[in-house]
Amino acid sequence: MASDASRADSGRLAEETITGAQIIVRALKAQGIEYMFGIVGIPIIEVAFAAQAAGIKYIGMRNEQAACYAASAVGYLTGRPGVCLVVSGPGLINALSGMANANMNCWPVLVVGGSSDRNQETMGAFQEFPQVEACRLYSKFSARPSSLEAIPSIIEKAVRSSIYGRPGACYVDIPGDFVNSHVNKTSVRYVECCLSPPICLAEASAVSEATSVLMNARRPLLIVGKGAAYSRAERSIRKLVDQCGLPFLPTPMGKGVVPDNHLNCVSAARSSALLNADVIVLLGARLNWILHFGLPPRFQPDVNIIQVDICAEELGNNVKPAVCLLGDVNAVTEQLLEQLGKQSWRYPSSSVWWDDLKKKMKLNEENSKALAMQNSLPMNYYVAFHHIKALLPQDCILVSEGANTMDIGRTIIQNYQPRHRLDAGTFGTMGVGLGFAIAAAMVARDQNPEQRVVCVEGDSAFGFSGMEVETICRYNLPVLIIVLNNNGIYSGFDENTWKEMLTWGDPALVAPPLSLIPNARYEQVMSSFGGKGYFVQTPEELQDALKASLADRATPSLINVIIDPRSERKKQDFPWLTRSNM
Ligand code: ADP
Ligand code: MG
């Protein structure tokens, strides 16, 4: 039993000193951090408790990958990084997926990782791993504070690095022996919240040059990327589209910066718009695989690119730009507007270019409509999406991943608001969906409680992080998950064919690698944790399930939609990334 004297001693110690865990969360709080996602274990359990005590919301996840995806989605949605808290070794290694994904997407995230005690370094300590070094490849900044007193300044630097310049991932390593060590309170100096990122403008002469290139365009096109969404350029880009009468094409996560139902949106003529444009204003999007590198056969060989980006190193990647506008998309768009406004320039709506685009859009829309009208069962993707589109609230945050599910869904489901679509992104990562949905639901709960989060998943994609359904139910987040279930990766087989194949021999030798169990009952994952599950096979059942789950704002739900495993994408003009003929 502790003596009175020793109890008094420990009371005085707590009053005069502060632990490493408390310093970490005070420093995070000082930098405006609101959300922390993670999985606790040795040595960071106390950090999670301290975070809650300091008013930082802590969401315990089921896998560090999903935790890190969630933290990065907070960064994209709010412009301040979410924190991912992980244990040493394997915990940190799992989080690397999320750091890589965030860095590829140019989204801010801060990973805080516990590591083994300093006095056991190189001795084969529990979960020992060179964590700072490992994170370097996946981040903009990776460091370990040299002492407890150094924690606040390292955390400020990590937060600042994550949002300044091109946003990305940052890592702070916390040796286990830091967490419960004490130092005198007066010896710790907290660093004030870093300023919002400075807004950079493009060089004035480059802006003039860009406007003259644009005004001489015969077939102009604006491409709106997720950098534009991140920079909150919705008002200025909308104005540019309206004031100048320009056609625009959003990238997958650029959707909604200007609403998809705007008359100038040429998504339905995407290939043709890219192929024939002679001047492209590239607003916060990279000429990577998503935009076919900006090269023939998908683009004109002599296309003039006016490239707007915050990252100087990005300018000129794959295509030499006609004009480089280095700066913040929103601010640079305002600069362009001012110049173009002075000359009252407007691209004529009576041009051959507009006629061509409109003809092509009509044709493509009719093709999709025809597919959506098929009434055979099981449903094809187009039929399922037709009903989903009709019933989703316009302001919902849509999360989507999967191969066919994401690709077809993107062409049918419209986005009306910026930063309302989260998907597999630049890195094409499957498994992001549930983490993103959890983050979006947390942010929505604080900023716009009426808003719904809808997560449209392929059956394979759902499997990567399906256990996060428990997280959704534990925090009672009213997320609606829709699983489009075609029995496999890309596509599987119907039940009878599957059963017959199993008679051919050892499944490990004969089962097609693309296959998953036919008609798997994914909705039961949701009902097993107390949410609502729906198994639907017909359009009527789908409509009923959608109406019921959207009406119930208090309960998470999962609708498992059986899709014809033979249902495919409509024929594409270019077989890009669909070249596998399986
Ligand atoms: P998408 O996938 O939509 O094509 P990318 O992620 O490829 O978009 O490109 C986004 C680009 O936006 C990146 O090159 C990034 O540097 C840039 N970016 C990010 N934030 C800003 C900003 N505030 N202003 C300008 N560019 C930005
Ligand atoms: Mg599938």
mmCIF file of C-alpha atoms in Angstrom, residues 67-425:
data_model
loop_
_atom_site.group_PDB
_atom_site.id
_atom_site.type_symbol
_atom_site.label_atom_id
_atom_site.label_comp_id
_atom_site.label_asym_id
_atom_site.label_seq_id
_atom_site.Cartn_x
_atom_site.Cartn_y
_atom_site.Cartn_z
ATOM 1 C CA ALA A 67 -7.878 4.305 -40.267
ATOM 2 C CA CYS A 68 -5.359 6.067 -42.472
ATOM 3 C CA TYR A 69 -7.771 6.289 -45.426
ATOM 4 C CA ALA A 70 -10.274 7.900 -43.046
ATOM 5 C CA ALA A 71 -7.770 10.411 -41.679
ATOM 6 C CA SER A 72 -6.761 11.430 -45.204
ATOM 7 C CA ALA A 73 -10.382 11.912 -46.281
ATOM 8 C CA VAL A 74 -10.799 14.359 -43.375
ATOM 9 C CA GLY A 75 -7.838 16.228 -44.859
ATOM 10 C CA TYR A 76 -9.437 16.427 -48.298
ATOM 11 C CA LEU A 77 -12.861 17.388 -46.972
ATOM 12 C CA THR A 78 -11.760 20.015 -44.430
ATOM 13 C CA GLY A 79 -8.342 21.246 -45.597
ATOM 14 C CA ARG A 80 -6.777 20.322 -42.207
ATOM 15 C CA PRO A 81 -5.243 16.880 -41.748
ATOM 16 C CA GLY A 82 -6.924 14.122 -39.793
ATOM 17 C CA VAL A 83 -4.611 12.093 -37.564
ATOM 18 C CA CYS A 84 -4.021 8.375 -37.871
ATOM 19 C CA LEU A 85 -2.714 6.850 -34.632
ATOM 20 C CA VAL A 86 -0.991 3.474 -34.932
ATOM 21 C CA VAL A 87 1.147 1.077 -32.959
ATOM 22 C CA SER A 88 4.699 0.124 -33.808
ATOM 23 C CA GLY A 89 5.873 -2.237 -36.565
ATOM 24 C CA PRO A 90 2.902 -3.958 -38.232
ATOM 25 C CA GLY A 91 0.496 -1.188 -37.224
ATOM 26 C CA LEU A 92 2.627 1.398 -38.953
ATOM 27 C CA ILE A 93 3.224 -0.871 -41.962
ATOM 28 C CA ASN A 94 -0.545 -1.230 -42.443
ATOM 29 C CA ALA A 95 -0.898 2.551 -42.317
ATOM 30 C CA LEU A 96 1.635 2.941 -45.146
ATOM 31 C CA SER A 97 -1.153 2.042 -47.613
ATOM 32 C CA GLY A 98 -3.096 5.053 -46.434
ATOM 33 C CA MET A 99 -0.046 7.318 -46.516
ATOM 34 C CA ALA A 100 0.787 6.218 -50.055
ATOM 35 C CA ASN A 101 -2.806 6.752 -51.136
ATOM 36 C CA ALA A 102 -2.962 10.204 -49.526
ATOM 37 C CA ASN A 103 0.361 11.270 -50.993
ATOM 38 C CA MET A 104 -0.673 10.107 -54.479
ATOM 39 C CA ASN A 105 -3.982 11.970 -54.138
ATOM 40 C CA CYS A 106 -2.219 15.096 -52.782
ATOM 41 C CA TRP A 107 -4.330 14.986 -49.612
ATOM 42 C CA PRO A 108 -3.026 16.040 -46.194
ATOM 43 C CA VAL A 109 -2.792 13.433 -43.439
ATOM 44 C CA LEU A 110 -0.713 13.111 -40.283
ATOM 45 C CA VAL A 111 0.301 9.664 -39.073
ATOM 46 C CA VAL A 112 1.473 9.388 -35.469
ATOM 47 C CA GLY A 113 3.156 6.060 -34.856
ATOM 48 C CA GLY A 114 4.356 4.545 -31.622
ATOM 49 C CA SER A 115 7.721 2.789 -31.871
ATOM 50 C CA SER A 116 9.859 0.669 -29.612
ATOM 51 C CA ASP A 117 11.672 2.153 -26.611
ATOM 52 C CA ARG A 118 14.888 3.980 -27.436
ATOM 53 C CA ASN A 119 17.020 1.957 -25.017
ATOM 54 C CA GLN A 120 16.137 -1.270 -26.891
ATOM 55 C CA GLU A 121 16.962 0.051 -30.347
ATOM 56 C CA THR A 122 18.789 -2.520 -32.572
ATOM 57 C CA MET A 123 18.255 -5.205 -29.881
ATOM 58 C CA GLY A 124 15.296 -6.891 -31.554
ATOM 59 C CA ALA A 125 12.696 -5.051 -29.475
ATOM 60 C CA PHE A 126 8.992 -5.900 -29.703
ATOM 61 C CA GLN A 127 7.760 -4.724 -33.149
ATOM 62 C CA GLU A 128 11.001 -2.849 -33.771
ATOM 63 C CA PHE A 129 11.203 -1.397 -37.271
ATOM 64 C CA PRO A 130 12.981 1.561 -38.923
ATOM 65 C CA GLN A 131 9.748 3.552 -39.031
ATOM 66 C CA VAL A 132 10.998 7.044 -39.809
ATOM 67 C CA GLU A 133 13.005 5.662 -42.696
ATOM 68 C CA ALA A 134 10.124 3.473 -43.929
ATOM 69 C CA CYS A 135 7.740 6.423 -44.056
ATOM 70 C CA ARG A 136 10.048 8.618 -46.083
ATOM 71 C CA LEU A 137 8.993 7.055 -49.384
ATOM 72 C CA TYR A 138 5.340 7.596 -48.563
ATOM 73 C CA SER A 139 5.411 11.103 -47.164
ATOM 74 C CA LYS A 140 6.601 14.697 -47.483
ATOM 75 C CA PHE A 141 8.053 14.760 -43.986
ATOM 76 C CA SER A 142 9.015 11.982 -41.600
ATOM 77 C CA ALA A 143 10.702 12.612 -38.249
ATOM 78 C CA ARG A 144 11.093 11.652 -34.608
ATOM 79 C CA PRO A 145 11.259 14.368 -31.938
ATOM 80 C CA SER A 146 14.551 14.302 -30.068
ATOM 81 C CA SER A 147 12.904 14.825 -26.667
ATOM 82 C CA LEU A 148 9.501 15.347 -25.073
ATOM 83 C CA GLU A 149 10.098 19.090 -25.224
ATOM 84 C CA ALA A 150 10.630 18.874 -28.996
ATOM 85 C CA ILE A 151 7.230 17.239 -29.686
ATOM 86 C CA PRO A 152 5.193 20.440 -30.238
ATOM 87 C CA SER A 153 7.523 21.921 -32.838
ATOM 88 C CA ILE A 154 7.794 18.636 -34.771
ATOM 89 C CA ILE A 155 4.011 18.280 -34.775
ATOM 90 C CA GLU A 156 3.581 21.868 -35.981
ATOM 91 C CA LYS A 157 6.069 21.232 -38.771
ATOM 92 C CA ALA A 158 4.314 18.016 -39.769
ATOM 93 C CA VAL A 159 0.880 19.644 -39.883
ATOM 94 C CA ARG A 160 2.234 22.629 -41.798
ATOM 95 C CA SER A 161 4.099 20.440 -44.287
ATOM 96 C CA SER A 162 0.958 18.400 -44.899
ATOM 97 C CA ILE A 163 -1.043 21.430 -46.087
ATOM 98 C CA TYR A 164 1.551 23.838 -47.555
ATOM 99 C CA GLY A 165 2.532 23.576 -51.213
ATOM 100 C CA ARG A 166 1.220 20.348 -52.705
ATOM 101 C CA PRO A 167 -0.634 18.661 -49.819
ATOM 102 C CA GLY A 168 0.456 15.205 -48.699
ATOM 103 C CA ALA A 169 1.214 12.753 -45.928
ATOM 104 C CA CYS A 170 3.485 13.407 -42.904
ATOM 105 C CA TYR A 171 4.780 11.109 -40.191
ATOM 106 C CA VAL A 172 5.757 11.702 -36.561
ATOM 107 C CA ASP A 173 7.412 8.845 -34.678
ATOM 108 C CA ILE A 174 6.887 8.511 -30.925
ATOM 109 C CA PRO A 175 9.200 6.116 -29.067
ATOM 110 C CA GLY A 176 7.238 4.081 -26.526
ATOM 111 C CA ASP A 177 9.263 5.400 -23.607
ATOM 112 C CA PHE A 178 8.106 8.962 -24.437
ATOM 113 C CA VAL A 179 4.443 8.186 -23.895
ATOM 114 C CA ASN A 180 4.413 7.836 -20.120
ATOM 115 C CA SER A 181 7.544 9.817 -19.259
ATOM 116 C CA HIS A 182 7.026 13.063 -17.375
ATOM 117 C CA VAL A 183 8.677 16.407 -17.781
ATOM 118 C CA ASN A 184 8.107 19.607 -15.924
ATOM 119 C CA LYS A 185 5.142 21.467 -17.405
ATOM 120 C CA THR A 186 7.085 24.700 -17.563
ATOM 121 C CA SER A 187 9.759 23.135 -19.765
ATOM 122 C CA VAL A 188 7.317 22.534 -22.682
ATOM 123 C CA ARG A 189 6.621 25.363 -25.092
ATOM 124 C CA TYR A 190 3.646 24.825 -27.398
ATOM 125 C CA VAL A 191 3.814 26.207 -30.910
ATOM 126 C CA GLU A 192 0.893 28.321 -32.078
ATOM 127 C CA CYS A 193 -1.376 26.976 -34.804
ATOM 128 C CA CYS A 194 0.356 27.302 -38.150
ATOM 129 C CA LEU A 195 -1.174 29.846 -40.511
ATOM 130 C CA SER A 196 -3.438 28.713 -43.337
ATOM 131 C CA PRO A 197 -1.405 27.996 -46.469
ATOM 132 C CA PRO A 198 -0.425 31.228 -48.237
ATOM 133 C CA ILE A 199 -2.302 31.767 -51.493
ATOM 134 C CA CYS A 200 0.027 32.053 -54.486
ATOM 135 C CA LEU A 201 -0.855 33.938 -57.667
ATOM 136 C CA ALA A 202 0.483 33.191 -61.136
ATOM 137 C CA GLU A 203 2.850 35.590 -62.834
ATOM 138 C CA ALA A 204 0.885 38.425 -64.491
ATOM 139 C CA SER A 205 2.553 38.022 -67.909
ATOM 140 C CA ALA A 206 1.729 34.302 -67.932
ATOM 141 C CA VAL A 207 -1.901 35.134 -67.175
ATOM 142 C CA SER A 208 -2.036 37.509 -70.173
ATOM 143 C CA GLU A 209 -0.441 34.892 -72.373
ATOM 144 C CA ALA A 210 -2.915 32.265 -71.185
ATOM 145 C CA THR A 211 -5.901 34.467 -71.957
ATOM 146 C CA SER A 212 -4.641 35.164 -75.457
ATOM 147 C CA VAL A 213 -4.081 31.442 -76.132
ATOM 148 C CA LEU A 214 -7.577 30.706 -74.814
ATOM 149 C CA MET A 215 -9.217 33.491 -76.813
ATOM 150 C CA ASN A 216 -7.677 32.103 -80.000
ATOM 151 C CA ALA A 217 -8.927 28.578 -79.327
ATOM 152 C CA ARG A 218 -11.199 26.945 -81.865
ATOM 153 C CA ARG A 219 -12.051 23.978 -79.663
ATOM 154 C CA PRO A 220 -11.402 24.976 -76.024
ATOM 155 C CA LEU A 221 -11.945 22.728 -73.022
ATOM 156 C CA LEU A 222 -11.615 23.185 -69.261
ATOM 157 C CA ILE A 223 -10.556 20.133 -67.269
ATOM 158 C CA VAL A 224 -11.466 20.359 -63.587
ATOM 159 C CA GLY A 225 -9.467 18.131 -61.244
ATOM 160 C CA LYS A 226 -9.509 17.303 -57.557
ATOM 161 C CA GLY A 227 -6.841 19.979 -56.992
ATOM 162 C CA ALA A 228 -9.562 22.482 -57.956
ATOM 163 C CA ALA A 229 -11.942 20.807 -55.519
ATOM 164 C CA TYR A 230 -9.291 20.903 -52.787
ATOM 165 C CA SER A 231 -8.583 24.589 -53.401
ATOM 166 C CA ARG A 232 -12.297 25.383 -53.065
ATOM 167 C CA ALA A 233 -12.376 26.932 -56.528
ATOM 168 C CA GLU A 234 -16.064 26.168 -57.104
ATOM 169 C CA ARG A 235 -17.247 29.767 -57.326
ATOM 170 C CA SER A 236 -14.497 31.027 -59.597
ATOM 171 C CA ILE A 237 -14.572 28.034 -61.968
ATOM 172 C CA ARG A 238 -18.367 28.166 -62.182
ATOM 173 C CA LYS A 239 -18.021 31.836 -63.092
ATOM 174 C CA LEU A 240 -15.385 31.055 -65.724
ATOM 175 C CA VAL A 241 -17.686 28.458 -67.299
ATOM 176 C CA ASP A 242 -20.712 30.773 -67.247
ATOM 177 C CA GLN A 243 -18.990 34.023 -68.183
ATOM 178 C CA CYS A 244 -17.024 32.530 -71.081
ATOM 179 C CA GLY A 245 -19.467 29.823 -72.190
ATOM 180 C CA LEU A 246 -16.754 27.152 -72.070
ATOM 181 C CA PRO A 247 -17.239 23.363 -72.167
ATOM 182 C CA PHE A 248 -15.807 21.620 -69.100
ATOM 183 C CA LEU A 249 -14.917 18.085 -68.186
ATOM 184 C CA PRO A 250 -14.475 17.028 -64.559
ATOM 185 C CA THR A 251 -12.060 14.271 -63.552
ATOM 186 C CA PRO A 252 -13.574 11.603 -61.280
ATOM 187 C CA MET A 253 -13.119 13.613 -58.077
ATOM 188 C CA GLY A 254 -13.349 16.945 -59.888
ATOM 189 C CA LYS A 255 -17.030 16.073 -60.339
ATOM 190 C CA GLY A 256 -19.317 18.524 -58.563
ATOM 191 C CA VAL A 257 -16.957 21.548 -58.529
ATOM 192 C CA VAL A 258 -19.351 22.711 -61.233
ATOM 193 C CA PRO A 259 -22.532 20.582 -61.040
ATOM 194 C CA ASP A 260 -22.653 17.615 -63.421
ATOM 195 C CA ASN A 261 -26.053 18.745 -64.694
ATOM 196 C CA HIS A 262 -24.674 22.121 -65.874
ATOM 197 C CA LEU A 263 -25.368 22.516 -69.595
ATOM 198 C CA ASN A 264 -21.655 23.008 -70.343
ATOM 199 C CA CYS A 265 -20.598 19.718 -68.742
ATOM 200 C CA VAL A 266 -19.371 17.458 -71.535
ATOM 201 C CA SER A 267 -18.725 14.296 -69.470
ATOM 202 C CA ALA A 268 -21.013 12.327 -71.770
ATOM 203 C CA ALA A 269 -18.663 13.177 -74.660
ATOM 204 C CA ARG A 270 -15.445 12.683 -72.681
ATOM 205 C CA SER A 271 -13.333 10.812 -75.244
ATOM 206 C CA SER A 272 -14.304 13.084 -78.051
ATOM 207 C CA ALA A 273 -13.759 16.263 -76.004
ATOM 208 C CA LEU A 274 -10.250 15.136 -75.014
ATOM 209 C CA LEU A 275 -9.391 13.970 -78.495
ATOM 210 C CA ASN A 276 -10.447 17.056 -80.370
ATOM 211 C CA ALA A 277 -9.746 19.981 -78.050
ATOM 212 C CA ASP A 278 -7.070 22.362 -79.353
ATOM 213 C CA VAL A 279 -6.675 24.350 -76.110
ATOM 214 C CA ILE A 280 -7.105 22.794 -72.684
ATOM 215 C CA VAL A 281 -7.087 24.708 -69.414
ATOM 216 C CA LEU A 282 -5.962 22.118 -66.889
ATOM 217 C CA LEU A 283 -7.212 23.190 -63.469
ATOM 218 C CA GLY A 284 -5.642 21.129 -60.662
ATOM 219 C CA ALA A 285 -5.407 17.815 -62.524
ATOM 220 C CA ARG A 286 -2.363 15.814 -63.572
ATOM 221 C CA LEU A 287 -1.752 14.437 -67.044
ATOM 222 C CA ASN A 288 -1.309 10.934 -65.625
ATOM 223 C CA TRP A 289 -3.082 7.677 -66.514
ATOM 224 C CA ILE A 290 -6.477 9.133 -65.570
ATOM 225 C CA LEU A 291 -6.071 11.675 -68.369
ATOM 226 C CA HIS A 292 -4.226 9.271 -70.683
ATOM 227 C CA PHE A 293 -0.977 11.262 -70.205
ATOM 228 C CA GLY A 294 -2.279 14.067 -72.422
ATOM 229 C CA LEU A 295 -0.856 12.213 -75.408
ATOM 230 C CA PRO A 296 -2.070 10.727 -78.724
ATOM 231 C CA PRO A 297 -4.115 8.684 -79.503
ATOM 232 C CA ARG A 298 -6.344 10.259 -76.846
ATOM 233 C CA PHE A 299 -5.280 13.894 -77.418
ATOM 234 C CA GLN A 300 -4.213 16.019 -80.359
ATOM 235 C CA PRO A 301 -0.426 15.829 -80.755
ATOM 236 C CA ASP A 302 -0.215 19.641 -80.792
ATOM 237 C CA VAL A 303 -2.801 20.408 -78.111
ATOM 238 C CA ASN A 304 -2.083 23.644 -76.224
ATOM 239 C CA ILE A 305 -2.212 23.024 -72.500
ATOM 240 C CA ILE A 306 -2.630 25.922 -70.099
ATOM 241 C CA GLN A 307 -1.542 24.178 -66.950
ATOM 242 C CA VAL A 308 -2.585 25.501 -63.552
ATOM 243 C CA ASP A 309 -0.963 23.802 -60.577
ATOM 244 C CA ILE A 310 0.395 24.647 -57.147
ATOM 245 C CA CYS A 311 3.366 22.335 -57.621
ATOM 246 C CA ALA A 312 6.115 23.679 -59.880
ATOM 247 C CA GLU A 313 7.578 20.219 -60.487
ATOM 248 C CA GLU A 314 4.263 19.092 -61.977
ATOM 249 C CA LEU A 315 4.341 21.691 -64.755
ATOM 250 C CA GLY A 316 5.357 20.075 -68.036
ATOM 251 C CA ASN A 317 4.920 16.451 -67.002
ATOM 252 C CA ASN A 318 4.286 14.378 -70.153
ATOM 253 C CA VAL A 319 3.306 17.376 -72.297
ATOM 254 C CA LYS A 320 5.132 20.677 -72.695
ATOM 255 C CA PRO A 321 2.517 23.273 -71.714
ATOM 256 C CA ALA A 322 1.725 26.278 -73.908
ATOM 257 C CA VAL A 323 1.516 28.328 -70.695
ATOM 258 C CA CYS A 324 2.393 27.483 -67.082
ATOM 259 C CA LEU A 325 0.344 29.121 -64.354
ATOM 260 C CA LEU A 326 2.012 28.297 -61.077
ATOM 261 C CA GLY A 327 -0.353 29.074 -58.208
ATOM 262 C CA ASP A 328 -3.499 28.266 -56.335
ATOM 263 C CA VAL A 329 -6.284 27.135 -58.700
ATOM 264 C CA ASN A 330 -8.889 29.378 -57.144
ATOM 265 C CA ALA A 331 -6.689 32.473 -57.130
ATOM 266 C CA VAL A 332 -5.401 31.837 -60.654
ATOM 267 C CA THR A 333 -8.924 31.305 -61.969
ATOM 268 C CA GLU A 334 -9.827 34.711 -60.500
ATOM 269 C CA GLN A 335 -6.843 36.191 -62.335
ATOM 270 C CA LEU A 336 -8.001 34.635 -65.610
ATOM 271 C CA LEU A 337 -11.541 35.886 -65.006
ATOM 272 C CA GLU A 338 -10.339 39.415 -64.461
ATOM 273 C CA GLN A 339 -8.327 39.447 -67.706
ATOM 274 C CA LEU A 340 -11.062 37.802 -69.765
ATOM 275 C CA GLY A 341 -13.689 40.068 -68.205
ATOM 276 C CA LYS A 342 -11.779 43.182 -69.320
ATOM 277 C CA GLN A 343 -12.057 41.962 -72.906
ATOM 278 C CA SER A 344 -15.661 40.695 -72.455
ATOM 279 C CA TRP A 345 -14.605 37.516 -74.181
ATOM 280 C CA ARG A 346 -17.077 34.680 -74.651
ATOM 281 C CA TYR A 347 -16.696 31.499 -76.633
ATOM 282 C CA PRO A 348 -19.547 31.411 -79.183
ATOM 283 C CA SER A 349 -22.274 28.873 -78.384
ATOM 284 C CA SER A 350 -22.999 28.582 -82.121
ATOM 285 C CA SER A 351 -19.611 26.972 -82.869
ATOM 286 C CA VAL A 352 -19.113 23.683 -84.747
ATOM 287 C CA TRP A 353 -17.252 22.429 -81.622
ATOM 288 C CA TRP A 354 -20.353 22.818 -79.455
ATOM 289 C CA ASP A 355 -22.497 21.137 -82.136
ATOM 290 C CA ASP A 356 -20.117 18.166 -82.317
ATOM 291 C CA LEU A 357 -19.947 17.812 -78.545
ATOM 292 C CA LYS A 358 -23.718 17.982 -78.181
ATOM 293 C CA LYS A 359 -24.293 15.370 -80.888
ATOM 294 C CA LYS A 360 -21.833 13.005 -79.260
ATOM 295 C CA MET A 361 -23.362 13.546 -75.803
ATOM 296 C CA LYS A 362 -26.837 12.760 -77.099
ATOM 297 C CA LEU A 363 -25.661 9.536 -78.708
ATOM 298 C CA ASN A 364 -23.850 8.324 -75.580
ATOM 299 C CA GLU A 365 -26.751 9.230 -73.322
ATOM 300 C CA GLU A 366 -29.133 7.254 -75.536
ATOM 301 C CA ASN A 367 -26.860 4.202 -75.407
ATOM 302 C CA SER A 368 -26.770 4.265 -71.605
ATOM 303 C CA LYS A 369 -30.521 4.789 -71.446
ATOM 304 C CA ALA A 370 -31.123 1.734 -73.626
ATOM 305 C CA LEU A 371 -29.010 -0.391 -71.269
ATOM 306 C CA ALA A 372 -30.910 1.001 -68.264
ATOM 307 C CA MET A 373 -34.214 -0.069 -69.824
ATOM 308 C CA GLN A 374 -33.349 -3.780 -70.055
ATOM 309 C CA ASN A 375 -35.651 -5.732 -67.783
ATOM 310 C CA SER A 376 -34.007 -9.124 -67.569
ATOM 311 C CA LEU A 377 -32.915 -10.477 -64.178
ATOM 312 C CA PRO A 378 -30.456 -10.386 -62.513
ATOM 313 C CA MET A 379 -30.154 -6.647 -63.149
ATOM 314 C CA ASN A 380 -27.272 -5.179 -65.125
ATOM 315 C CA TYR A 381 -25.227 -2.261 -63.715
ATOM 316 C CA TYR A 382 -27.064 0.348 -65.759
ATOM 317 C CA VAL A 383 -30.468 -0.697 -64.415
ATOM 318 C CA ALA A 384 -29.214 -0.706 -60.826
ATOM 319 C CA PHE A 385 -27.575 2.717 -61.191
ATOM 320 C CA HIS A 386 -30.646 4.123 -62.912
ATOM 321 C CA HIS A 387 -32.677 3.480 -59.738
ATOM 322 C CA ILE A 388 -29.906 4.525 -57.378
ATOM 323 C CA LYS A 389 -29.512 7.806 -59.255
ATOM 324 C CA ALA A 390 -33.228 8.493 -59.068
ATOM 325 C CA LEU A 391 -33.397 8.125 -55.283
ATOM 326 C CA LEU A 392 -30.114 9.473 -53.913
ATOM 327 C CA PRO A 393 -30.343 12.883 -52.219
ATOM 328 C CA GLN A 394 -28.553 15.514 -54.320
ATOM 329 C CA ASP A 395 -26.364 16.689 -51.471
ATOM 330 C CA CYS A 396 -25.158 13.271 -50.318
ATOM 331 C CA ILE A 397 -21.452 12.512 -50.096
ATOM 332 C CA LEU A 398 -20.863 9.669 -52.486
ATOM 333 C CA VAL A 399 -18.055 7.222 -51.847
ATOM 334 C CA SER A 400 -17.394 4.673 -54.556
ATOM 335 C CA GLU A 401 -14.944 1.949 -55.415
ATOM 336 C CA GLY A 402 -14.788 -1.230 -57.443
ATOM 337 C CA ALA A 403 -14.001 -1.818 -61.101
ATOM 338 C CA ASN A 404 -17.287 -1.833 -63.031
ATOM 339 C CA THR A 405 -19.153 -0.385 -60.067
ATOM 340 C CA MET A 406 -16.966 2.700 -59.901
ATOM 341 C CA ASP A 407 -16.478 3.167 -63.649
ATOM 342 C CA ILE A 408 -20.103 2.768 -64.667
ATOM 343 C CA GLY A 409 -21.430 4.530 -61.566
ATOM 344 C CA ARG A 410 -19.287 7.568 -62.280
ATOM 345 C CA THR A 411 -20.891 8.012 -65.688
ATOM 346 C CA ILE A 412 -24.461 7.737 -64.363
ATOM 347 C CA ILE A 413 -24.575 9.187 -60.863
ATOM 348 C CA GLN A 414 -24.289 12.947 -60.855
ATOM 349 C CA ASN A 415 -22.505 15.144 -58.364
ATOM 350 C CA TYR A 416 -23.908 18.560 -57.628
ATOM 351 C CA GLN A 417 -21.488 19.835 -55.005
ATOM 352 C CA PRO A 418 -17.698 20.007 -54.709
ATOM 353 C CA ARG A 419 -15.779 17.451 -52.594
ATOM 354 C CA HIS A 420 -18.845 15.216 -52.503
ATOM 355 C CA ARG A 421 -17.256 12.308 -54.340
ATOM 356 C CA LEU A 422 -14.500 10.117 -52.879
ATOM 357 C CA ASP A 423 -13.193 7.157 -54.840
ATOM 358 C CA ALA A 424 -10.204 4.907 -55.541
ATOM 359 C CA GLY A 425 -8.347 7.983 -56.791
#
